[in-house]
PDB file of N, CA and C in Angstrom:
ATOM      1  N   MET A  29     108.948 116.977 110.775  1.00  0.00           N
ATOM      2  CA  MET A  29     110.002 116.250 110.099  1.00  0.00           C
ATOM      3  C   MET A  29     109.799 116.370 108.584  1.00  0.00           C
ATOM      4  N   ALA A  30     110.865 116.531 107.871  1.00  0.00           N
ATOM      5  CA  ALA A  30     110.823 116.751 106.424  1.00  0.00           C
ATOM      6  C   ALA A  30     110.131 115.612 105.680  1.00  0.00           C
ATOM      7  N   PHE A  31     110.432 114.379 106.055  1.00  0.00           N
ATOM      8  CA  PHE A  31     109.837 113.238 105.366  1.00  0.00           C
ATOM      9  C   PHE A  31     108.317 113.240 105.515  1.00  0.00           C
ATOM     10  N   ASN A  32     107.824 113.521 106.703  1.00  0.00           N
ATOM     11  CA  ASN A  32     106.378 113.546 106.933  1.00  0.00           C
ATOM     12  C   ASN A  32     105.698 114.635 106.099  1.00  0.00           C
ATOM     13  N   ARG A  33     106.365 115.779 105.950  1.00  0.00           N
ATOM     14  CA  ARG A  33     105.814 116.844 105.100  1.00  0.00           C
ATOM     15  C   ARG A  33     105.751 116.392 103.650  1.00  0.00           C
ATOM     16  N   LEU A  34     106.775 115.692 103.195  1.00  0.00           N
ATOM     17  CA  LEU A  34     106.796 115.178 101.825  1.00  0.00           C
ATOM     18  C   LEU A  34     105.637 114.210 101.597  1.00  0.00           C
ATOM     19  N   VAL A  35     105.447 113.298 102.516  1.00  0.00           N
ATOM     20  CA  VAL A  35     104.368 112.313 102.401  1.00  0.00           C
ATOM     21  C   VAL A  35     103.017 113.019 102.339  1.00  0.00           C
ATOM     22  N   LYS A  36     102.804 114.001 103.201  1.00  0.00           N
ATOM     23  CA  LYS A  36     101.532 114.722 103.211  1.00  0.00           C
ATOM     24  C   LYS A  36     101.322 115.474 101.898  1.00  0.00           C
ATOM     25  N   LYS A  37     102.357 116.109 101.389  1.00  0.00           N
ATOM     26  CA  LYS A  37     102.254 116.855 100.128  1.00  0.00           C
ATOM     27  C   LYS A  37     101.935 115.930  98.957  1.00  0.00           C
ATOM     28  N   LEU A  38     102.510 114.734  98.959  1.00  0.00           N
ATOM     29  CA  LEU A  38     102.323 113.812  97.832  1.00  0.00           C
ATOM     30  C   LEU A  38     101.094 112.918  97.977  1.00  0.00           C
ATOM     31  N   THR A  39     100.388 113.041  99.098  1.00  0.00           N
ATOM     32  CA  THR A  39      99.205 112.205  99.283  1.00  0.00           C
ATOM     33  C   THR A  39      97.985 113.083  99.545  1.00  0.00           C
ATOM     34  N   VAL A  40      97.730 113.397 100.783  1.00  0.00           N
ATOM     35  CA  VAL A  40      96.504 114.099 101.165  1.00  0.00           C
ATOM     36  C   VAL A  40      96.363 115.437 100.447  1.00  0.00           C
ATOM     37  N   GLU A  41      97.444 116.166 100.277  1.00  0.00           N
ATOM     38  CA  GLU A  41      97.347 117.477  99.645  1.00  0.00           C
ATOM     39  C   GLU A  41      97.242 117.397  98.121  1.00  0.00           C
ATOM     40  N   ASN A  42      97.335 116.216  97.577  1.00  0.00           N
ATOM     41  CA  ASN A  42      97.181 116.021  96.130  1.00  0.00           C
ATOM     42  C   ASN A  42      96.276 114.830  95.833  1.00  0.00           C
ATOM     43  N   LEU A  43      95.164 114.766  96.545  1.00  0.00           N
ATOM     44  CA  LEU A  43      94.211 113.672  96.345  1.00  0.00           C
ATOM     45  C   LEU A  43      93.688 113.618  94.922  1.00  0.00           C
ATOM     46  N   TRP A  44      93.653 114.749  94.250  1.00  0.00           N
ATOM     47  CA  TRP A  44      93.078 114.811  92.912  1.00  0.00           C
ATOM     48  C   TRP A  44      93.687 113.787  91.969  1.00  0.00           C
ATOM     49  N   ILE A  45      95.007 113.572  92.054  1.00  0.00           N
ATOM     50  CA  ILE A  45      95.646 112.650  91.109  1.00  0.00           C
ATOM     51  C   ILE A  45      95.266 111.200  91.417  1.00  0.00           C
ATOM     52  N   TYR A  46      95.113 110.872  92.686  1.00  0.00           N
ATOM     53  CA  TYR A  46      94.686 109.525  93.070  1.00  0.00           C
ATOM     54  C   TYR A  46      93.232 109.290  92.648  1.00  0.00           C
ATOM     55  N   ILE A  47      92.403 110.308  92.860  1.00  0.00           N
ATOM     56  CA  ILE A  47      90.993 110.202  92.487  1.00  0.00           C
ATOM     57  C   ILE A  47      90.849 110.047  90.974  1.00  0.00           C
ATOM     58  N   LEU A  48      91.586 110.844  90.215  1.00  0.00           N
ATOM     59  CA  LEU A  48      91.522 110.704  88.762  1.00  0.00           C
ATOM     60  C   LEU A  48      91.964 109.317  88.317  1.00  0.00           C
ATOM     61  N   ARG A  49      92.987 108.794  88.952  1.00  0.00           N
ATOM     62  CA  ARG A  49      93.480 107.451  88.600  1.00  0.00           C
ATOM     63  C   ARG A  49      92.386 106.405  88.800  1.00  0.00           C
ATOM     64  N   MET A  50      91.679 106.497  89.924  1.00  0.00           N
ATOM     65  CA  MET A  50      90.625 105.523  90.208  1.00  0.00           C
ATOM     66  C   MET A  50      89.430 105.704  89.280  1.00  0.00           C
ATOM     67  N   LEU A  51      89.061 106.954  89.020  1.00  0.00           N
ATOM     68  CA  LEU A  51      87.907 107.214  88.162  1.00  0.00           C
ATOM     69  C   LEU A  51      88.189 106.891  86.702  1.00  0.00           C
ATOM     70  N   ALA A  52      89.455 106.810  86.331  1.00  0.00           N
ATOM     71  CA  ALA A  52      89.806 106.394  84.969  1.00  0.00           C
ATOM     72  C   ALA A  52      89.407 104.932  84.748  1.00  0.00           C
ATOM     73  N   GLU A  53      89.278 104.180  85.819  1.00  0.00           N
ATOM     74  CA  GLU A  53      88.893 102.770  85.738  1.00  0.00           C
ATOM     75  C   GLU A  53      87.383 102.566  85.757  1.00  0.00           C
ATOM     76  N   LYS A  54      86.685 103.347  86.602  1.00  0.00           N
ATOM     77  CA  LYS A  54      85.230 103.196  86.716  1.00  0.00           C
ATOM     78  C   LYS A  54      84.667 104.352  87.533  1.00  0.00           C
ATOM     79  N   PRO A  55      83.382 104.687  87.313  1.00  0.00           N
ATOM     80  CA  PRO A  55      82.735 105.698  88.157  1.00  0.00           C
ATOM     81  C   PRO A  55      82.658 105.198  89.602  1.00  0.00           C
ATOM     82  N   MET A  56      82.767 106.112  90.530  1.00  0.00           N
ATOM     83  CA  MET A  56      82.731 105.762  91.944  1.00  0.00           C
ATOM     84  C   MET A  56      81.982 106.843  92.715  1.00  0.00           C
ATOM     85  N   TYR A  57      81.510 106.489  93.920  1.00  0.00           N
ATOM     86  CA  TYR A  57      80.907 107.478  94.805  1.00  0.00           C
ATOM     87  C   TYR A  57      81.916 107.800  95.903  1.00  0.00           C
ATOM     88  N   ALA A  58      81.687 108.886  96.633  1.00  0.00           N
ATOM     89  CA  ALA A  58      82.681 109.436  97.550  1.00  0.00           C
ATOM     90  C   ALA A  58      83.170 108.435  98.601  1.00  0.00           C
ATOM     91  N   TYR A  59      82.260 107.759  99.297  1.00  0.00           N
ATOM     92  CA  TYR A  59      82.688 106.828 100.339  1.00  0.00           C
ATOM     93  C   TYR A  59      83.537 105.693  99.751  1.00  0.00           C
ATOM     94  N   GLU A  60      83.138 105.225  98.582  1.00  0.00           N
ATOM     95  CA  GLU A  60      83.886 104.173  97.893  1.00  0.00           C
ATOM     96  C   GLU A  60      85.304 104.657  97.563  1.00  0.00           C
ATOM     97  N   MET A  61      85.421 105.924  97.155  1.00  0.00           N
ATOM     98  CA  MET A  61      86.738 106.497  96.849  1.00  0.00           C
ATOM     99  C   MET A  61      87.616 106.546  98.082  1.00  0.00           C
ATOM    100  N   ARG A  62      87.045 107.000  99.200  1.00  0.00           N
ATOM    101  CA  ARG A  62      87.836 107.091 100.437  1.00  0.00           C
ATOM    102  C   ARG A  62      88.349 105.714 100.843  1.00  0.00           C
ATOM    103  N   LYS A  63      87.511 104.729 100.758  1.00  0.00           N
ATOM    104  CA  LYS A  63      87.910 103.356 101.094  1.00  0.00           C
ATOM    105  C   LYS A  63      89.016 102.873 100.152  1.00  0.00           C
ATOM    106  N   ALA A  64      88.871 103.156  98.852  1.00  0.00           N
ATOM    107  CA  ALA A  64      89.885 102.742  97.870  1.00  0.00           C
ATOM    108  C   ALA A  64      91.194 103.504  98.059  1.00  0.00           C
ATOM    109  N   LEU A  65      91.130 104.759  98.459  1.00  0.00           N
ATOM    110  CA  LEU A  65      92.352 105.527  98.726  1.00  0.00           C
ATOM    111  C   LEU A  65      93.191 104.833  99.801  1.00  0.00           C
ATOM    112  N   ILE A  66      92.525 104.335 100.807  1.00  0.00           N
ATOM    113  CA  ILE A  66      93.220 103.643 101.902  1.00  0.00           C
ATOM    114  C   ILE A  66      93.747 102.291 101.424  1.00  0.00           C
ATOM    115  N   GLU A  67      92.882 101.504 100.783  1.00  0.00           N
ATOM    116  CA  GLU A  67      93.261 100.152 100.383  1.00  0.00           C
ATOM    117  C   GLU A  67      94.321 100.121  99.285  1.00  0.00           C
ATOM    118  N   ARG A  68      94.181 100.984  98.287  1.00  0.00           N
ATOM    119  CA  ARG A  68      95.081 100.940  97.126  1.00  0.00           C
ATOM    120  C   ARG A  68      96.356 101.752  97.304  1.00  0.00           C
ATOM    121  N   PHE A  69      96.210 102.910  97.947  1.00  0.00           N
ATOM    122  CA  PHE A  69      97.337 103.834  97.989  1.00  0.00           C
ATOM    123  C   PHE A  69      97.847 104.132  99.401  1.00  0.00           C
ATOM    124  N   ASP A  70      97.192 103.571 100.419  1.00  0.00           N
ATOM    125  CA  ASP A  70      97.531 103.839 101.816  1.00  0.00           C
ATOM    126  C   ASP A  70      97.479 105.337 102.116  1.00  0.00           C
ATOM    127  N   VAL A  71      96.490 106.007 101.530  1.00  0.00           N
ATOM    128  CA  VAL A  71      96.272 107.435 101.744  1.00  0.00           C
ATOM    129  C   VAL A  71      95.046 107.575 102.635  1.00  0.00           C
ATOM    130  N   HIS A  72      95.255 108.162 103.803  1.00  0.00           N
ATOM    131  CA  HIS A  72      94.188 108.323 104.787  1.00  0.00           C
ATOM    132  C   HIS A  72      93.751 109.781 104.817  1.00  0.00           C
ATOM    133  N   ALA A  73      92.592 110.042 104.225  1.00  0.00           N
ATOM    134  CA  ALA A  73      92.042 111.393 104.193  1.00  0.00           C
ATOM    135  C   ALA A  73      90.673 111.378 104.857  1.00  0.00           C
ATOM    136  N   ALA A  74      90.357 112.448 105.559  1.00  0.00           N
ATOM    137  CA  ALA A  74      89.042 112.568 106.176  1.00  0.00           C
ATOM    138  C   ALA A  74      87.973 112.618 105.090  1.00  0.00           C
ATOM    139  N   MET A  75      86.796 112.133 105.411  1.00  0.00           N
ATOM    140  CA  MET A  75      85.698 112.120 104.444  1.00  0.00           C
ATOM    141  C   MET A  75      85.389 113.531 103.962  1.00  0.00           C
ATOM    142  N   ILE A  76      85.406 114.503 104.854  1.00  0.00           N
ATOM    143  CA  ILE A  76      85.123 115.883 104.464  1.00  0.00           C
ATOM    144  C   ILE A  76      86.173 116.376 103.460  1.00  0.00           C
ATOM    145  N   THR A  77      87.410 115.943 103.617  1.00  0.00           N
ATOM    146  CA  THR A  77      88.470 116.328 102.685  1.00  0.00           C
ATOM    147  C   THR A  77      88.179 115.767 101.302  1.00  0.00           C
ATOM    148  N   VAL A  78      87.733 114.536 101.245  1.00  0.00           N
ATOM    149  CA  VAL A  78      87.380 113.918  99.958  1.00  0.00           C
ATOM    150  C   VAL A  78      86.265 114.714  99.289  1.00  0.00           C
ATOM    151  N   TYR A  79      85.235 115.074 100.061  1.00  0.00           N
ATOM    152  CA  TYR A  79      84.131 115.853  99.495  1.00  0.00           C
ATOM    153  C   TYR A  79      84.602 117.223  98.997  1.00  0.00           C
ATOM    154  N   ILE A  80      85.460 117.878  99.741  1.00  0.00           N
ATOM    155  CA  ILE A  80      85.971 119.188  99.333  1.00  0.00           C
ATOM    156  C   ILE A  80      86.734 119.063  98.008  1.00  0.00           C
ATOM    157  N   ILE A  81      87.588 118.049  97.907  1.00  0.00           N
ATOM    158  CA  ILE A  81      88.370 117.845  96.686  1.00  0.00           C
ATOM    159  C   ILE A  81      87.444 117.525  95.514  1.00  0.00           C
ATOM    160  N   LEU A  82      86.443 116.679  95.724  1.00  0.00           N
ATOM    161  CA  LEU A  82      85.488 116.355  94.662  1.00  0.00           C
ATOM    162  C   LEU A  82      84.768 117.614  94.180  1.00  0.00           C
ATOM    163  N   TYR A  83      84.339 118.447  95.115  1.00  0.00           N
ATOM    164  CA  TYR A  83      83.659 119.692  94.765  1.00  0.00           C
ATOM    165  C   TYR A  83      84.560 120.569  93.899  1.00  0.00           C
ATOM    166  N   LYS A  84      85.822 120.696  94.295  1.00  0.00           N
ATOM    167  CA  LYS A  84      86.774 121.507  93.522  1.00  0.00           C
ATOM    168  C   LYS A  84      87.022 120.901  92.142  1.00  0.00           C
ATOM    169  N   MET A  85      87.127 119.586  92.082  1.00  0.00           N
ATOM    170  CA  MET A  85      87.397 118.917  90.810  1.00  0.00           C
ATOM    171  C   MET A  85      86.224 119.067  89.840  1.00  0.00           C
ATOM    172  N   VAL A  86      85.007 119.013  90.357  1.00  0.00           N
ATOM    173  CA  VAL A  86      83.831 119.240  89.505  1.00  0.00           C
ATOM    174  C   VAL A  86      83.883 120.670  88.980  1.00  0.00           C
ATOM    175  N   GLY A  87      84.195 121.623  89.854  1.00  0.00           N
ATOM    176  CA  GLY A  87      84.281 123.021  89.463  1.00  0.00           C
ATOM    177  C   GLY A  87      85.333 123.286  88.400  1.00  0.00           C
ATOM    178  N   GLU A  88      86.423 122.529  88.452  1.00  0.00           N
ATOM    179  CA  GLU A  88      87.504 122.679  87.469  1.00  0.00           C
ATOM    180  C   GLU A  88      87.233 121.897  86.185  1.00  0.00           C
ATOM    181  N   GLY A  89      86.182 121.086  86.191  1.00  0.00           N
ATOM    182  CA  GLY A  89      85.857 120.300  85.008  1.00  0.00           C
ATOM    183  C   GLY A  89      86.685 119.036  84.859  1.00  0.00           C
ATOM    184  N   LEU A  90      87.354 118.601  85.936  1.00  0.00           N
ATOM    185  CA  LEU A  90      88.166 117.390  85.882  1.00  0.00           C
ATOM    186  C   LEU A  90      87.312 116.125  86.002  1.00  0.00           C
ATOM    187  N   ILE A  91      86.207 116.253  86.727  1.00  0.00           N
ATOM    188  CA  ILE A  91      85.274 115.142  86.900  1.00  0.00           C
ATOM    189  C   ILE A  91      83.860 115.678  86.744  1.00  0.00           C
ATOM    190  N   LYS A  92      82.925 114.749  86.583  1.00  0.00           N
ATOM    191  CA  LYS A  92      81.519 115.133  86.472  1.00  0.00           C
ATOM    192  C   LYS A  92      80.678 114.094  87.188  1.00  0.00           C
ATOM    193  N   GLU A  93      79.483 114.514  87.557  1.00  0.00           N
ATOM    194  CA  GLU A  93      78.544 113.571  88.140  1.00  0.00           C
ATOM    195  C   GLU A  93      78.052 112.649  87.038  1.00  0.00           C
ATOM    196  N   VAL A  94      77.966 111.369  87.367  1.00  0.00           N
ATOM    197  CA  VAL A  94      77.534 110.366  86.407  1.00  0.00           C
ATOM    198  C   VAL A  94      76.242 109.764  86.934  1.00  0.00           C
ATOM    199  N   GLU A  95      75.231 109.706  86.075  1.00  0.00           N
ATOM    200  CA  GLU A  95      73.954 109.140  86.501  1.00  0.00           C
ATOM    201  C   GLU A  95      74.109 107.649  86.717  1.00  0.00           C
ATOM    202  N   ARG A  96      73.659 107.189  87.850  1.00  0.00           N
ATOM    203  CA  ARG A  96      73.764 105.776  88.192  1.00  0.00           C
ATOM    204  C   ARG A  96      72.517 105.395  88.973  1.00  0.00           C
ATOM    205  N   VAL A  97      71.773 104.436  88.517  1.00  0.00           N
ATOM    206  CA  VAL A  97      70.554 104.012  89.187  1.00  0.00           C
ATOM    207  C   VAL A  97      70.913 103.050  90.306  1.00  0.00           C
ATOM    208  N   SER A  98      70.417 103.349  91.511  1.00  0.00           N
ATOM    209  CA  SER A  98      70.679 102.474  92.650  1.00  0.00           C
ATOM    210  C   SER A  98      69.680 101.328  92.666  1.00  0.00           C
ATOM    211  N   PRO A  99      70.125 100.161  93.135  1.00  0.00           N
ATOM    212  CA  PRO A  99      69.187  99.030  93.246  1.00  0.00           C
ATOM    213  C   PRO A  99      68.023  99.398  94.175  1.00  0.00           C
ATOM    214  N   ILE A 100      66.912  98.729  93.993  1.00  0.00           N
ATOM    215  CA  ILE A 100      65.723  98.989  94.817  1.00  0.00           C
ATOM    216  C   ILE A 100      66.079  98.823  96.291  1.00  0.00           C
ATOM    217  N   GLY A 101      65.628  99.775  97.072  1.00  0.00           N
ATOM    218  CA  GLY A 101      65.871  99.723  98.515  1.00  0.00           C
ATOM    219  C   GLY A 101      67.180 100.366  98.938  1.00  0.00           C
ATOM    220  N   LYS A 102      68.033 100.676  97.997  1.00  0.00           N
ATOM    221  CA  LYS A 102      69.318 101.312  98.321  1.00  0.00           C
ATOM    222  C   LYS A 102      69.168 102.819  98.140  1.00  0.00           C
ATOM    223  N   PRO A 103      69.809 103.605  99.003  1.00  0.00           N
ATOM    224  CA  PRO A 103      69.754 105.057  98.800  1.00  0.00           C
ATOM    225  C   PRO A 103      70.539 105.440  97.542  1.00  0.00           C
ATOM    226  N   SER A 104      70.063 106.472  96.863  1.00  0.00           N
ATOM    227  CA  SER A 104      70.783 106.893  95.665  1.00  0.00           C
ATOM    228  C   SER A 104      72.090 107.566  96.076  1.00  0.00           C
ATOM    229  N   ARG A 105      73.101 107.377  95.264  1.00  0.00           N
ATOM    230  CA  ARG A 105      74.422 107.929  95.540  1.00  0.00           C
ATOM    231  C   ARG A 105      74.862 108.753  94.356  1.00  0.00           C
ATOM    232  N   LYS A 106      75.698 109.721  94.637  1.00  0.00           N
ATOM    233  CA  LYS A 106      76.241 110.565  93.588  1.00  0.00           C
ATOM    234  C   LYS A 106      77.549 109.938  93.111  1.00  0.00           C
ATOM    235  N   TYR A 107      77.541 109.430  91.892  1.00  0.00           N
ATOM    236  CA  TYR A 107      78.734 108.839  91.301  1.00  0.00           C
ATOM    237  C   TYR A 107      79.471 109.890  90.484  1.00  0.00           C
ATOM    238  N   TYR A 108      80.771 109.730  90.399  1.00  0.00           N
ATOM    239  CA  TYR A 108      81.610 110.651  89.640  1.00  0.00           C
ATOM    240  C   TYR A 108      82.391 109.881  88.581  1.00  0.00           C
ATOM    241  N   GLY A 109      82.600 110.539  87.460  1.00  0.00           N
ATOM    242  CA  GLY A 109      83.400 109.974  86.384  1.00  0.00           C
ATOM    243  C   GLY A 109      84.393 111.015  85.902  1.00  0.00           C
ATOM    244  N   VAL A 110      85.461 110.569  85.305  1.00  0.00           N
ATOM    245  CA  VAL A 110      86.501 111.476  84.830  1.00  0.00           C
ATOM    246  C   VAL A 110      86.089 112.076  83.479  1.00  0.00           C
ATOM    247  N   THR A 111      86.457 113.322  83.252  1.00  0.00           N
ATOM    248  CA  THR A 111      86.190 113.991  81.975  1.00  0.00           C
ATOM    249  C   THR A 111      87.460 113.929  81.121  1.00  0.00           C
ATOM    250  N   SER A 112      87.361 114.371  79.882  1.00  0.00           N
ATOM    251  CA  SER A 112      88.558 114.404  79.032  1.00  0.00           C
ATOM    252  C   SER A 112      89.586 115.378  79.607  1.00  0.00           C
ATOM    253  N   LYS A 113      89.126 116.469  80.204  1.00  0.00           N
ATOM    254  CA  LYS A 113      90.034 117.415  80.859  1.00  0.00           C
ATOM    255  C   LYS A 113      90.733 116.727  82.039  1.00  0.00           C
ATOM    256  N   GLY A 114      89.997 115.889  82.752  1.00  0.00           N
ATOM    257  CA  GLY A 114      90.573 115.141  83.869  1.00  0.00           C
ATOM    258  C   GLY A 114      91.596 114.117  83.403  1.00  0.00           C
ATOM    259  N   GLU A 115      91.297 113.457  82.281  1.00  0.00           N
ATOM    260  CA  GLU A 115      92.253 112.489  81.717  1.00  0.00           C
ATOM    261  C   GLU A 115      93.559 113.184  81.355  1.00  0.00           C
ATOM    262  N   GLU A 116      93.442 114.366  80.762  1.00  0.00           N
ATOM    263  CA  GLU A 116      94.642 115.132  80.402  1.00  0.00           C
ATOM    264  C   GLU A 116      95.429 115.555  81.643  1.00  0.00           C
ATOM    265  N   ALA A 117      94.718 115.985  82.684  1.00  0.00           N
ATOM    266  CA  ALA A 117      95.378 116.381  83.931  1.00  0.00           C
ATOM    267  C   ALA A 117      96.112 115.198  84.560  1.00  0.00           C
ATOM    268  N   LEU A 118      95.519 114.018  84.490  1.00  0.00           N
ATOM    269  CA  LEU A 118      96.161 112.815  85.022  1.00  0.00           C
ATOM    270  C   LEU A 118      97.442 112.519  84.251  1.00  0.00           C
ATOM    271  N   ILE A 119      97.389 112.603  82.945  1.00  0.00           N
ATOM    272  CA  ILE A 119      98.584 112.364  82.120  1.00  0.00           C
ATOM    273  C   ILE A 119      99.682 113.361  82.474  1.00  0.00           C
ATOM    274  N   LEU A 120      99.316 114.637  82.553  1.00  0.00           N
ATOM    275  CA  LEU A 120     100.307 115.677  82.876  1.00  0.00           C
ATOM    276  C   LEU A 120     100.876 115.484  84.281  1.00  0.00           C
ATOM    277  N   GLY A 121     100.011 115.151  85.230  1.00  0.00           N
ATOM    278  CA  GLY A 121     100.467 114.933  86.602  1.00  0.00           C
ATOM    279  C   GLY A 121     101.415 113.758  86.715  1.00  0.00           C
ATOM    280  N   ARG A 122     101.071 112.655  86.066  1.00  0.00           N
ATOM    281  CA  ARG A 122     101.949 111.480  86.091  1.00  0.00           C
ATOM    282  C   ARG A 122     103.280 111.783  85.414  1.00  0.00           C
ATOM    283  N   ARG A 123     103.223 112.486  84.287  1.00  0.00           N
ATOM    284  CA  ARG A 123     104.447 112.844  83.568  1.00  0.00           C
ATOM    285  C   ARG A 123     105.352 113.710  84.444  1.00  0.00           C
ATOM    286  N   PHE A 124     104.759 114.679  85.129  1.00  0.00           N
ATOM    287  CA  PHE A 124     105.535 115.540  86.019  1.00  0.00           C
ATOM    288  C   PHE A 124     106.207 114.730  87.128  1.00  0.00           C
ATOM    289  N   LEU A 125     105.443 113.828  87.743  1.00  0.00           N
ATOM    290  CA  LEU A 125     106.012 113.011  88.818  1.00  0.00           C
ATOM    291  C   LEU A 125     107.117 112.089  88.305  1.00  0.00           C
ATOM    292  N   GLU A 126     106.925 111.508  87.130  1.00  0.00           N
ATOM    293  CA  GLU A 126     107.956 110.640  86.546  1.00  0.00           C
ATOM    294  C   GLU A 126     109.226 111.430  86.242  1.00  0.00           C
ATOM    295  N   GLU A 127     109.084 112.630  85.672  1.00  0.00           N
ATOM    296  CA  GLU A 127     110.250 113.463  85.376  1.00  0.00           C
ATOM    297  C   GLU A 127     110.958 113.907  86.650  1.00  0.00           C
ATOM    298  N   THR A 128     110.182 114.226  87.676  1.00  0.00           N
ATOM    299  CA  THR A 128     110.773 114.619  88.954  1.00  0.00           C
ATOM    300  C   THR A 128     111.543 113.449  89.544  1.00  0.00           C
ATOM    301  N   PHE A 129     110.956 112.257  89.495  1.00  0.00           N
ATOM    302  CA  PHE A 129     111.625 111.071  90.027  1.00  0.00           C
ATOM    303  C   PHE A 129     112.937 110.810  89.284  1.00  0.00           C
ATOM    304  N   LYS A 130     112.924 110.952  87.957  1.00  0.00           N
ATOM    305  CA  LYS A 130     114.156 110.751  87.159  1.00  0.00           C
ATOM    306  C   LYS A 130     115.227 111.742  87.569  1.00  0.00           C
ATOM    307  N   LYS A 131     114.840 112.989  87.806  1.00  0.00           N
ATOM    308  CA  LYS A 131     115.810 114.008  88.212  1.00  0.00           C
ATOM    309  C   LYS A 131     116.425 113.688  89.568  1.00  0.00           C
ATOM    310  N   LEU A 132     115.651 113.060  90.426  1.00  0.00           N
ATOM    311  CA  LEU A 132     116.135 112.728  91.757  1.00  0.00           C
ATOM    312  C   LEU A 132     116.923 111.413  91.792  1.00  0.00           C
ATOM    313  N   SER A 133     116.848 110.638  90.738  1.00  0.00           N
ATOM    314  CA  SER A 133     117.542 109.345  90.693  1.00  0.00           C
ATOM    315  C   SER A 133     119.011 109.493  90.383  1.00  0.00           C
TER     316      SER A 133
END
């Protein structure tokens, strides 16, 4: 169905924009991001998909690993933060979506 394809294209297939939005607020680790994707945006992506997108985003320079000390007794986690290149990509992505929405209105 066309609507379902649209939803998939604007959510799971473009997780990068949701991830950048969340990381603009604070550094996060992968599991925390997946949970927030569901709670904040109702986007349900497999954990492996989140990891794949994070790997690609690091490679593109949109995000970077951020050093974060875990409390005693807690396993260390890899936190991610947005880069200036990522901030610019978020601005461009939001602008594109806003312009597209205006054209469709």
